[in-house]
Amino acid sequence: MTAAARALAAPLARASELPGAAFLLAALAAGFALASPEFLSPRNLSNIALQSAALIIVSLGMTLVILTEGIDLSVGAVLGLCGVVMSLLLVSHGVSLPLAIAAAVLVGVAAGMGNGALVAYAGMPPFIVTLGVYGITQSLAMVLTAGNSVTGLPPAVRWFNEGLWLGVPVPLLALGALFAVTWVLLYRTRFGRYVFAIGGNRRALELAGVPVRAWLVAVYAYAGLLAALASFITTSRMNAAHPTIAIGLEFDAIAAVILGGTSFEKGNGGIWGTLVGALAVAVLRNGLNLVGLSTEWQVAVVGLVIVSAVALDALRGRA
Amino acid sequence: MIAAVQRLPAEVAFVVFTRTAFVAALVTLLAVASPHFLTTDNMVIVLRQAALQFLMSAGLTLVVLTGGIDLSIGAVLGLAACLGAGFIAQGMVVTGILLALGAGLACGLVNGALVAYVGIPAFIATYGMLWVAHGLGYVFMKGEVIHGFPAAFRTLGAGFVGSIPVPVLIGAALLLVLHVVLHLTRFGRALYAIGGNALAARLTGMPVKRHLVTVYALSGVLAALAGLVVIARVNAADSGTGEELLLTAIAAVCLGGTSLFGGAGGIVGTAIGSVILALVVNGMNMLSIATFWQAFAMGVIVILAVLADVSFKRRMS
């Protein structure tokens, strides 16, 4: 094989390893670009980027959880509670912004640690733990707000969504920074190697004397932390906090992770796939909006897409 | 082999003891807190609430016995109820009921096929179905509410035979049938075997995949039935019907002592779990605690019930 042929073959071989999400994303983008002239406009593209920032941030944490053969159904509710806590402290209690942020982060991490402790130390199934915590955090957010939105936030909060730093919108900066941090954690530290190993063969790791349980708690805590950080962007974007603002976000995040090629059972996958998967979900929602499909249909369509993606993944794994 | 997958006597004793203690504490507390609690009228209300709860949790119990889960029951309940409600409100009661049950059956069959034949983890397949059914319910209703059903249909949820509410009779009949199915039929015993050890069950020649599809289909149909009873009681249906019922349904199964890992438990436990939860909800209402707290209570109960069982099992082994 000549050098030129090899240079051509390498990217092709890599393309076949791309998760289905990359092809889905390309197909969706092409389809929507044809269906709606507005889709490729700079305004809409920046809209997609800003809209998907919170989703991608939450999906990063979900990727780590799923890599350990877990699931976190509570992230949407936790995100909602974090936003409510921060906003109530700011609006009703006159707390300073840094302190309110710290409190919200604390809530997110605490919820994540609760999830992790029950999964790791008590040995409970992750979906039941996180479903229970979903109920608890959702209920707390409703109780704290009596089911209403918290409005009248100080103008400084807007900065999380509208601010610019060196000409780049803050949500995208936050996304880039958190992606980089997660990348380093996952691919350059012991923590990351254990995340993959826990999903691949937890028993072997335990026999080797690794404190698997403590690392699992860290994984769920990190997912909770990311939900808290995403809540600042969401709250800022709406300029209000609502207890149910992010209910269903966990579903988009799970869809993003699975579309991105991370598997539930083998400890396979990674965050590049998740990035593409989350963009595919965001483009799907944005495009369905542009072509005039109601939110009701979107819920059903995204549900169908995720089930089909998992089904394909399962069938391909068997072949 | 059947004996091997049943609970050890000590485990049964543990489940019975913890639940009895919980109910005793709860009833004492509520009886002291409110003079209306221990009245016949209120007990009838509690039983009716428990029956509605049980209709939803009954199918789920069968699924959990096989080591699976059905997260879609709340959404399927809502979708089936909405589809049926359109016809029922126009007087076509039988068509509406058949349509609702058919929708539940269809959702359940898809769940079962995805789990048994495609091999998707049950919580993912049924979680996807949750959103598909939820979305379709929204699409169908377009945010509207269907209300005003014929009196004959309303009997299903709001009627009485003597002094016993109709839902209680439906629940009792279902309890009897499912108990007999679980313990006296080959299908019922197979569910325990599948939950105990699916591979072993397959090697002994059981049609594991077909049984799994049947179980998820039953879960869908029973969710639809629960949906019909719910809308008959409140005399209205909207796309949000059933949304909050999932966590409570799982709580009833866990409280009833059916193991989330499959292979152990039973339908009688779920009936008792449903009564306990109805007492909790009724008590919260009696004490005028805001309904916002109910999801909190359900979350805590689910976690505590599973936590207690898991840690007890660990100590035993």
XYZ file of C-alpha atoms in Angstrom:
636
model
C 0.000 0.000 0.000
C 1.387 3.352 -0.956
C 1.730 6.134 1.540
C -1.004 8.087 -0.206
C -3.446 5.190 -0.078
C -2.649 4.649 3.575
C -3.244 8.323 4.292
C -6.639 7.990 2.632
C -7.547 4.700 4.263
C -6.850 5.797 7.813
C -9.629 8.384 8.100
C -12.035 5.987 6.410
C -11.240 3.251 8.895
C -11.735 5.728 11.701
C -15.059 6.816 10.210
C -16.391 3.281 10.517
C -15.657 3.484 14.238
C -17.698 6.668 14.570
C -20.815 6.276 16.662
C -24.122 6.165 14.827
C -24.763 9.648 16.230
C -22.273 11.213 13.806
C -24.205 9.877 10.826
C -27.495 10.761 12.461
C -26.246 14.295 13.118
C -25.076 14.686 9.510
C -28.348 13.306 8.142
C -30.454 15.483 10.439
C -28.466 18.605 9.590
C -28.743 17.939 5.862
C -32.452 17.152 6.115
C -33.339 20.216 8.170
C -31.147 22.471 6.007
C -33.201 21.379 3.002
C -36.531 21.584 4.830
C -35.994 25.006 6.382
C -33.809 27.795 4.960
C -33.506 29.207 8.443
C -31.762 26.137 9.857
C -28.239 27.043 8.671
C -28.557 30.740 9.541
C -25.878 31.976 11.957
C -28.589 32.996 14.396
C -30.085 29.518 14.513
C -26.726 27.775 14.721
C -25.662 29.907 17.673
C -29.085 29.212 19.155
C -28.471 25.467 18.904
C -25.054 25.868 20.514
C -26.440 27.900 23.405
C -29.456 25.644 23.860
C -27.379 22.506 23.923
C -24.753 23.776 26.408
C -26.703 22.679 29.506
C -27.640 19.370 27.896
C -24.047 18.575 26.946
C -22.765 19.472 30.420
C -25.310 17.154 32.060
C -24.588 14.442 29.477
C -20.881 14.471 30.384
C -21.738 13.374 33.911
C -24.277 10.875 32.608
C -21.563 9.331 30.417
C -19.385 8.552 33.433
C -22.346 7.107 35.331
C -23.380 4.896 32.418
C -19.779 3.769 31.875
C -19.932 2.288 35.386
C -23.078 0.368 34.316
C -25.226 2.829 36.264
C -27.914 5.346 35.370
C -28.947 8.667 36.857
C -32.644 9.434 36.466
C -32.384 12.264 39.009
C -30.242 14.825 37.136
C -33.164 16.799 35.715
C -34.849 17.116 39.098
C -31.528 17.880 40.824
C -30.823 20.602 38.256
C -34.246 22.093 38.969
C -33.651 22.033 42.733
C -30.208 23.669 42.366
C -31.687 26.503 40.302
C -34.478 26.981 42.836
C -32.078 27.032 45.785
C -29.779 29.565 44.157
C -32.657 31.806 43.052
C -34.522 31.709 46.362
C -31.363 32.586 48.270
C -30.783 35.532 45.923
C -34.345 36.808 45.730
C -35.915 36.050 49.106
C -32.935 35.985 51.441
C -30.632 38.608 49.959
C -27.657 36.266 49.932
C -24.676 37.302 47.803
C -24.248 35.634 44.410
C -21.068 33.649 45.225
C -22.682 32.250 48.354
C -25.882 31.322 46.498
C -23.796 29.593 43.836
C -21.893 27.695 46.500
C -25.143 26.570 48.114
C -26.523 25.295 44.801
C -23.283 23.425 44.080
C -23.486 21.904 47.542
C -27.045 20.712 46.866
C -26.026 19.116 43.555
C -22.990 17.373 45.002
C -24.933 16.205 48.058
C -27.694 14.691 45.894
C -25.045 12.981 43.769
C -23.238 11.645 46.819
C -26.530 10.327 48.170
C -27.121 8.517 44.888
C -23.590 7.174 44.866
C -23.586 6.020 48.476
C -26.847 4.093 48.073
C -25.623 2.480 44.852
C -22.081 1.723 45.998
C -22.346 0.978 49.693
C -25.906 -0.325 49.993
C -25.774 -2.211 46.695
C -29.138 -0.925 45.473
C -29.974 -0.861 41.728
C -29.017 2.581 40.334
C -32.327 3.169 38.551
C -34.336 2.697 41.748
C -32.003 4.869 43.845
C -32.004 7.706 41.354
C -35.761 7.409 40.776
C -36.264 7.778 44.526
C -33.901 10.756 44.661
C -35.736 12.191 41.639
C -38.963 12.104 43.675
C -37.311 13.620 46.721
C -35.492 16.481 44.966
C -38.444 17.254 42.696
C -40.731 17.377 45.709
C -38.353 19.667 47.632
C -38.165 22.072 44.686
C -41.986 22.174 44.541
C -42.322 22.665 48.293
C -39.740 25.476 48.347
C -41.452 27.370 45.527
C -45.060 26.252 46.137
C -44.912 25.153 42.498
C -44.283 28.646 41.142
C -41.431 30.247 39.249
C -38.880 32.306 41.146
C -38.476 35.607 39.315
C -36.824 38.951 39.967
C -33.264 37.643 39.835
C -30.451 40.200 40.129
C -29.102 41.270 36.703
C -25.735 39.638 37.436
C -27.308 36.201 36.908
C -27.904 37.003 33.236
C -24.147 36.872 32.715
C -24.194 33.048 32.816
C -26.109 32.998 29.557
C -25.583 36.372 27.880
C -22.087 37.255 29.037
C -19.112 37.327 26.704
C -15.502 36.665 27.584
C -12.917 37.336 24.860
C -15.860 37.434 22.476
C -17.070 33.941 23.347
C -20.455 33.419 25.056
C -20.103 32.265 28.649
C -22.182 29.043 28.232
C -19.848 27.884 25.471
C -16.792 28.760 27.535
C -18.222 26.825 30.476
C -18.990 23.934 28.182
C -15.475 23.943 26.732
C -13.877 24.134 30.148
C -16.037 21.363 31.611
C -15.486 19.171 28.570
C -11.726 19.643 28.969
C -11.857 18.886 32.694
C -13.960 15.773 32.098
C -11.637 14.696 29.283
C -8.592 14.983 31.530
C -10.376 13.182 34.373
C -11.501 10.374 32.114
C -8.424 9.819 29.948
C -5.506 11.106 31.985
C -6.183 10.161 35.595
C -6.566 7.073 37.729
C -10.202 8.089 38.298
C -10.915 7.737 34.580
C -9.195 4.381 34.254
C -11.270 3.092 37.169
C -14.488 4.424 35.610
C -13.864 2.284 32.529
C -12.719 -0.665 34.621
C -15.731 -0.589 36.962
C -17.994 -1.006 33.946
C -15.761 -3.617 32.369
C -14.983 -5.788 35.338
C -15.821 -4.464 38.762
C -15.013 -7.711 40.545
C -11.436 -7.782 39.255
C -10.914 -4.225 40.427
C -12.219 -5.065 43.897
C -9.950 -8.092 44.115
C -7.031 -5.859 43.183
C -7.789 -3.822 46.292
C -9.190 -0.722 44.569
C -11.752 1.107 46.751
C -14.400 0.781 44.039
C -17.224 2.052 46.251
C -15.528 5.351 47.025
C -14.815 5.908 43.312
C -18.448 5.161 42.466
C -19.596 7.807 44.942
C -17.210 10.232 43.223
C -18.768 9.420 39.818
C -22.319 10.163 40.977
C -21.136 13.248 42.896
C -19.498 14.556 39.710
C -22.773 14.035 37.828
C -24.549 16.026 40.566
C -21.919 18.782 40.384
C -22.372 19.106 36.622
C -26.167 19.285 37.062
C -25.665 22.157 39.514
C -23.372 24.009 37.105
C -25.806 23.474 34.231
C -28.580 24.927 36.401
C -26.838 28.330 36.380
C -27.011 28.441 32.578
C -30.640 27.263 32.499
C -31.741 29.704 35.204
C -29.920 32.551 33.511
C -31.416 31.673 30.137
C -34.974 31.747 31.497
C -34.134 34.639 33.846
C -36.154 32.639 36.400
C -36.038 29.351 38.242
C -38.837 26.850 37.921
C -38.976 23.571 39.885
C -39.836 21.458 36.815
C -37.647 23.331 34.337
C -35.402 20.367 33.585
C -37.754 17.419 34.068
C -37.070 15.212 31.057
C -33.539 16.551 30.589
C -32.267 13.268 32.025
C -33.973 11.567 29.105
C -32.212 13.757 26.515
C -28.924 13.166 28.328
C -29.380 9.387 28.330
C -30.301 9.583 24.646
C -27.165 11.638 23.939
C -24.927 9.153 25.740
C -26.409 6.090 24.040
C -26.491 7.730 20.601
C -22.857 8.641 21.245
C -21.985 4.965 21.389
C -21.520 4.472 25.125
C -22.823 1.064 26.026
C -24.699 0.057 29.151
C -23.029 -3.223 29.664
C -19.411 -3.289 28.627
C -17.758 -0.151 29.954
C -17.341 1.043 26.343
C -17.675 4.554 25.048
C -16.498 8.044 25.834
C -17.269 11.736 25.926
C -16.485 12.593 22.286
C -19.360 10.348 21.268
C -21.557 11.988 23.894
C -20.721 15.436 22.489
C -21.873 14.343 19.045
C -24.894 12.533 20.506
C -26.015 15.583 22.489
C -25.645 17.783 19.411
C -27.756 15.283 17.467
C -30.490 15.491 20.127
C -30.283 19.302 20.181
C -30.399 19.517 16.370
C -33.311 17.084 16.304
C -35.313 19.233 18.748
C -34.318 22.504 17.076
C -35.074 21.203 13.600
C -38.432 19.737 14.614
C -39.265 23.183 15.997
C -38.259 24.908 12.778
C -40.330 22.621 10.578
C -43.244 23.355 12.886
C -43.620 20.053 14.750
C -45.165 20.701 18.147
C -43.308 19.948 21.396
C -45.778 17.126 21.970
C -44.607 15.307 18.852
C -40.995 16.053 19.718
C -41.315 14.095 22.958
C -42.595 11.056 21.073
C -40.069 11.373 18.233
C -37.075 11.687 20.564
C -38.397 8.674 22.491
C -38.582 6.657 19.297
C -35.071 7.729 18.281
C -33.535 6.627 21.562
C -35.299 3.260 21.605
C -34.262 2.626 17.990
C -30.678 3.609 18.775
C -30.456 1.227 21.732
C -32.158 -1.517 19.745
C -29.646 -1.105 16.901
C -26.800 -1.082 19.403
C -28.075 -4.275 21.017
C -28.608 -6.009 17.676
C -25.182 -4.928 16.388
C -23.515 -6.161 19.572
C -25.090 -9.540 19.058
C -24.056 -9.856 15.409
C -35.380 -25.525 41.756
C -38.565 -23.650 42.512
C -37.767 -23.965 46.188
C -34.332 -22.478 45.557
C -35.701 -19.235 44.178
C -38.197 -18.602 46.927
C -37.344 -16.440 49.887
C -35.786 -17.923 52.978
C -38.222 -18.022 55.927
C -36.048 -15.488 57.762
C -36.388 -13.059 54.862
C -40.158 -13.404 54.798
C -40.257 -12.864 58.546
C -38.100 -9.758 58.150
C -40.349 -8.283 55.465
C -43.512 -9.033 57.445
C -42.053 -7.661 60.666
C -40.740 -4.377 59.232
C -43.970 -3.675 57.337
C -46.231 -4.511 60.260
C -44.190 -2.267 62.526
C -44.429 0.521 59.952
C -48.215 0.208 59.631
C -48.718 -0.018 63.388
C -46.675 3.137 63.941
C -48.455 4.941 61.110
C -51.980 4.016 62.234
C -51.243 4.919 65.858
C -49.819 8.278 64.819
C -52.749 9.101 62.546
C -55.385 7.903 65.028
C -53.887 10.169 67.671
C -53.485 13.103 65.263
C -56.942 13.030 63.727
C -60.275 11.829 65.142
C -61.586 11.285 61.589
C -58.922 8.790 60.692
C -60.368 5.622 62.208
C -63.933 6.177 60.954
C -65.620 3.712 58.586
C -66.057 6.398 55.953
C -62.378 7.174 55.927
C -61.400 3.509 55.836
C -63.561 3.078 52.727
C -61.718 5.999 51.137
C -58.371 4.435 52.053
C -59.397 1.079 50.598
C -60.555 2.654 47.344
C -57.291 4.557 47.041
C -55.407 1.335 47.765
C -57.389 -0.528 45.107
C -56.530 2.067 42.435
C -52.918 1.819 43.504
C -52.999 -1.964 43.403
C -54.428 -2.112 39.860
C -51.326 -0.252 38.683
C -48.820 -2.156 40.755
C -50.216 -5.633 40.041
C -48.821 -5.943 36.520
C -45.590 -4.330 37.638
C -45.234 -7.023 40.305
C -45.206 -9.752 37.654
C -42.566 -7.842 35.677
C -40.398 -7.338 38.758
C -40.699 -11.039 39.655
C -38.931 -11.838 36.370
C -36.114 -9.458 37.331
C -37.365 -6.714 35.011
C -38.975 -3.314 35.516
C -41.653 -1.354 33.693
C -41.065 2.395 33.972
C -43.696 3.107 31.311
C -46.836 2.183 33.300
C -47.692 5.751 34.331
C -47.404 7.058 30.775
C -49.172 4.025 29.266
C -51.974 4.495 31.798
C -52.318 8.113 30.679
C -52.199 7.342 26.959
C -54.731 4.497 27.215
C -57.066 6.575 29.382
C -56.957 9.515 26.946
C -57.522 7.361 23.852
C -60.468 5.637 25.519
C -61.893 8.817 27.035
C -62.667 10.379 23.642
C -65.049 7.568 22.728
C -66.452 7.032 26.203
C -67.417 10.706 26.542
C -69.394 10.360 23.281
C -71.292 7.391 24.682
C -69.325 4.658 22.914
C -68.295 3.059 26.190
C -67.375 -0.419 24.961
C -65.367 0.916 21.994
C -63.514 3.263 24.326
C -62.707 0.559 26.838
C -61.503 -1.836 24.127
C -59.397 0.899 22.551
C -57.792 1.756 25.895
C -57.022 -1.863 26.717
C -55.730 -2.379 23.158
C -53.388 0.592 23.493
C -52.070 -0.777 26.780
C -51.587 -4.180 25.186
C -49.728 -2.712 22.216
C -47.341 -0.711 24.419
C -46.743 -3.765 26.589
C -46.064 -6.010 23.598
C -43.482 -3.556 22.263
C -41.825 -3.373 25.693
C -41.764 -7.148 25.924
C -40.376 -7.604 22.425
C -37.629 -5.031 23.072
C -36.633 -6.716 26.320
C -37.001 -10.371 25.326
C -36.087 -10.467 21.644
C -33.907 -7.384 21.067
C -32.178 -7.710 24.416
C -32.403 -4.106 25.631
C -32.141 -3.638 29.423
C -35.709 -3.424 30.734
C -35.286 -0.042 32.422
C -34.072 1.540 29.169
C -36.676 -0.022 26.867
C -39.549 0.923 29.162
C -38.055 4.350 29.869
C -38.075 5.038 26.126
C -41.674 3.803 26.004
C -42.500 6.208 28.851
C -41.620 9.157 26.612
C -43.159 7.747 23.459
C -46.485 7.054 25.210
C -46.335 10.370 27.049
C -45.696 12.244 23.803
C -48.478 10.449 21.946
C -50.870 11.210 24.800
C -49.995 14.898 24.503
C -50.376 14.832 20.725
C -53.787 13.195 21.015
C -55.114 15.571 23.687
C -53.535 18.826 22.446
C -53.680 20.118 26.011
C -57.424 19.656 26.329
C -59.405 17.889 29.027
C -62.095 15.322 28.201
C -64.783 15.179 30.877
C -68.344 14.133 31.502
C -68.591 10.366 31.073
C -71.839 8.313 31.018
C -73.035 7.250 34.467
C -72.670 3.548 33.632
C -68.968 4.006 32.936
C -68.440 6.115 36.037
C -69.625 3.194 38.168
C -66.294 1.557 37.370
C -64.468 4.095 39.501
C -67.037 5.854 41.649
C -69.738 3.217 42.170
C -70.571 1.054 45.174
C -71.877 -2.482 45.607
C -73.525 -2.334 49.009
C -70.995 -0.289 50.942
C -67.973 -1.583 49.020
C -66.505 0.642 46.292
C -66.387 -1.005 42.851
C -62.597 -0.464 42.434
C -62.084 -2.470 45.627
C -64.070 -5.366 44.138
C -62.084 -5.162 40.894
C -58.849 -5.089 42.890
C -59.893 -8.047 45.031
C -60.842 -10.103 41.969
C -57.545 -9.264 40.310
C -55.643 -10.171 43.464
C -57.343 -13.563 43.607
C -56.766 -14.334 39.920
C -53.114 -13.280 39.916
C -52.388 -15.122 43.157
C -53.785 -18.321 41.670
C -51.898 -17.742 38.405
C -48.619 -17.134 40.214
C -48.802 -20.135 42.488
C -50.861 -22.755 40.713
C -50.006 -22.418 37.037
C -46.906 -23.363 35.122
C -46.684 -19.800 33.767
C -46.708 -18.343 37.263
C -44.019 -20.669 38.560
C -41.962 -19.926 35.449
C -41.912 -16.220 36.341
C -40.181 -17.018 39.640
C -37.744 -19.300 37.848
C -36.904 -16.643 35.231
C -36.315 -14.035 37.927
C -34.244 -16.446 39.997
C -32.016 -17.587 37.169
C -33.012 -16.799 33.590
C -30.274 -18.968 32.084
C -31.251 -22.008 34.123
C -34.889 -21.407 33.243
C -34.032 -21.382 29.546
C -31.893 -24.498 29.826
C -34.771 -26.403 31.403
C -36.718 -25.640 28.237
C -39.048 -22.904 29.420
C -40.170 -20.497 26.691
C -38.508 -17.614 28.570
C -38.860 -15.023 25.815
C -42.548 -15.733 25.260
C -43.227 -15.553 28.986
C -41.411 -12.213 29.174
C -43.492 -10.743 26.347
C -46.654 -11.984 28.094
C -45.618 -10.368 31.355
C -44.922 -6.942 29.830
C -48.142 -7.189 27.806
C -50.083 -7.919 31.022
C -48.405 -4.954 32.666
C -49.541 -2.708 29.810
C -53.126 -4.011 29.860
C -53.411 -3.673 33.637
C -52.025 -0.131 33.454
C -54.736 0.654 30.887
C -57.374 -0.903 33.160
C -56.110 1.226 36.042
C -56.331 4.249 33.757
C -59.977 3.527 32.978
C -60.831 3.184 36.663
C -58.960 6.406 37.470
C -60.779 8.491 34.843
C -64.107 6.897 35.782
C -63.517 8.082 39.344
C -62.435 11.651 38.608
C -64.817 11.903 35.605
C -62.135 13.542 33.471
C -59.001 12.693 31.506
C -56.069 14.828 30.373
C -52.610 14.055 29.067
C -51.155 14.413 32.562
C -53.259 11.506 33.893
C -51.044 8.939 35.585
C -47.899 11.045 35.462
C -47.141 10.866 39.175
C -48.240 7.278 39.647
C -45.018 5.551 38.581
C -43.025 6.172 41.738
C -45.979 5.145 43.918
C -46.501 1.964 41.911
C -42.871 0.957 42.351
C -43.100 1.873 46.031
C -46.069 -0.493 46.480
C -44.159 -3.388 44.914
C -41.018 -2.754 46.984
C -43.016 -2.302 50.194
C -44.774 -5.565 49.398
C -41.447 -7.335 49.662
C -41.012 -8.328 46.021
C -37.299 -8.312 45.288
C -36.127 -5.916 42.578
C -33.582 -8.534 41.578
C -36.398 -10.920 40.669
C -37.424 -14.380 41.747
C -38.915 -13.585 45.141
C -42.105 -11.981 46.361
C -45.729 -12.099 45.351
C -48.939 -10.312 44.593
C -50.357 -10.419 48.139
C -47.378 -8.374 49.297
C -48.136 -5.750 46.666
C -51.764 -5.550 47.844
C -50.506 -4.922 51.378
C -47.965 -2.408 50.034
C -50.791 -0.588 48.243
C -52.816 -0.355 51.465
C -49.791 1.008 53.322
C -49.236 3.696 50.687
C -52.918 4.596 50.687
C -52.657 5.039 54.463
C -49.626 7.287 53.990
C -51.384 9.461 51.385
C -54.588 9.567 53.422
C -52.635 10.452 56.539
C -50.823 13.271 54.767
C -54.176 14.638 53.642
C -55.597 14.281 57.174
C -52.669 16.224 58.585
C -53.128 18.810 55.773
C -49.595 18.307 54.501
C -49.180 19.912 51.058
C -49.499 17.404 48.196
C -46.061 18.567 47.021
C -44.635 16.431 49.830
C -46.162 13.198 48.507
C -43.415 12.566 45.951
C -40.911 13.167 48.737
C -42.593 10.537 50.900
C -42.757 8.039 48.029
C -39.079 8.570 47.205
C -38.044 8.030 50.802
C -40.290 4.962 51.157
C -38.930 3.345 47.978
C -35.341 3.906 49.041
C -35.885 2.754 52.634
C -37.835 -0.366 51.626
C -35.230 -1.477 49.098
C -32.391 -0.473 51.399
C -33.798 -2.552 54.271
C -34.259 -5.624 52.079
C -30.877 -5.360 50.378
C -28.971 -4.925 53.625
C -30.878 -7.731 55.317
C -30.168 -10.096 52.448
C -26.482 -9.164 52.652
C -26.264 -9.886 56.344
C -27.896 -13.272 55.794
C -25.485 -14.380 53.094
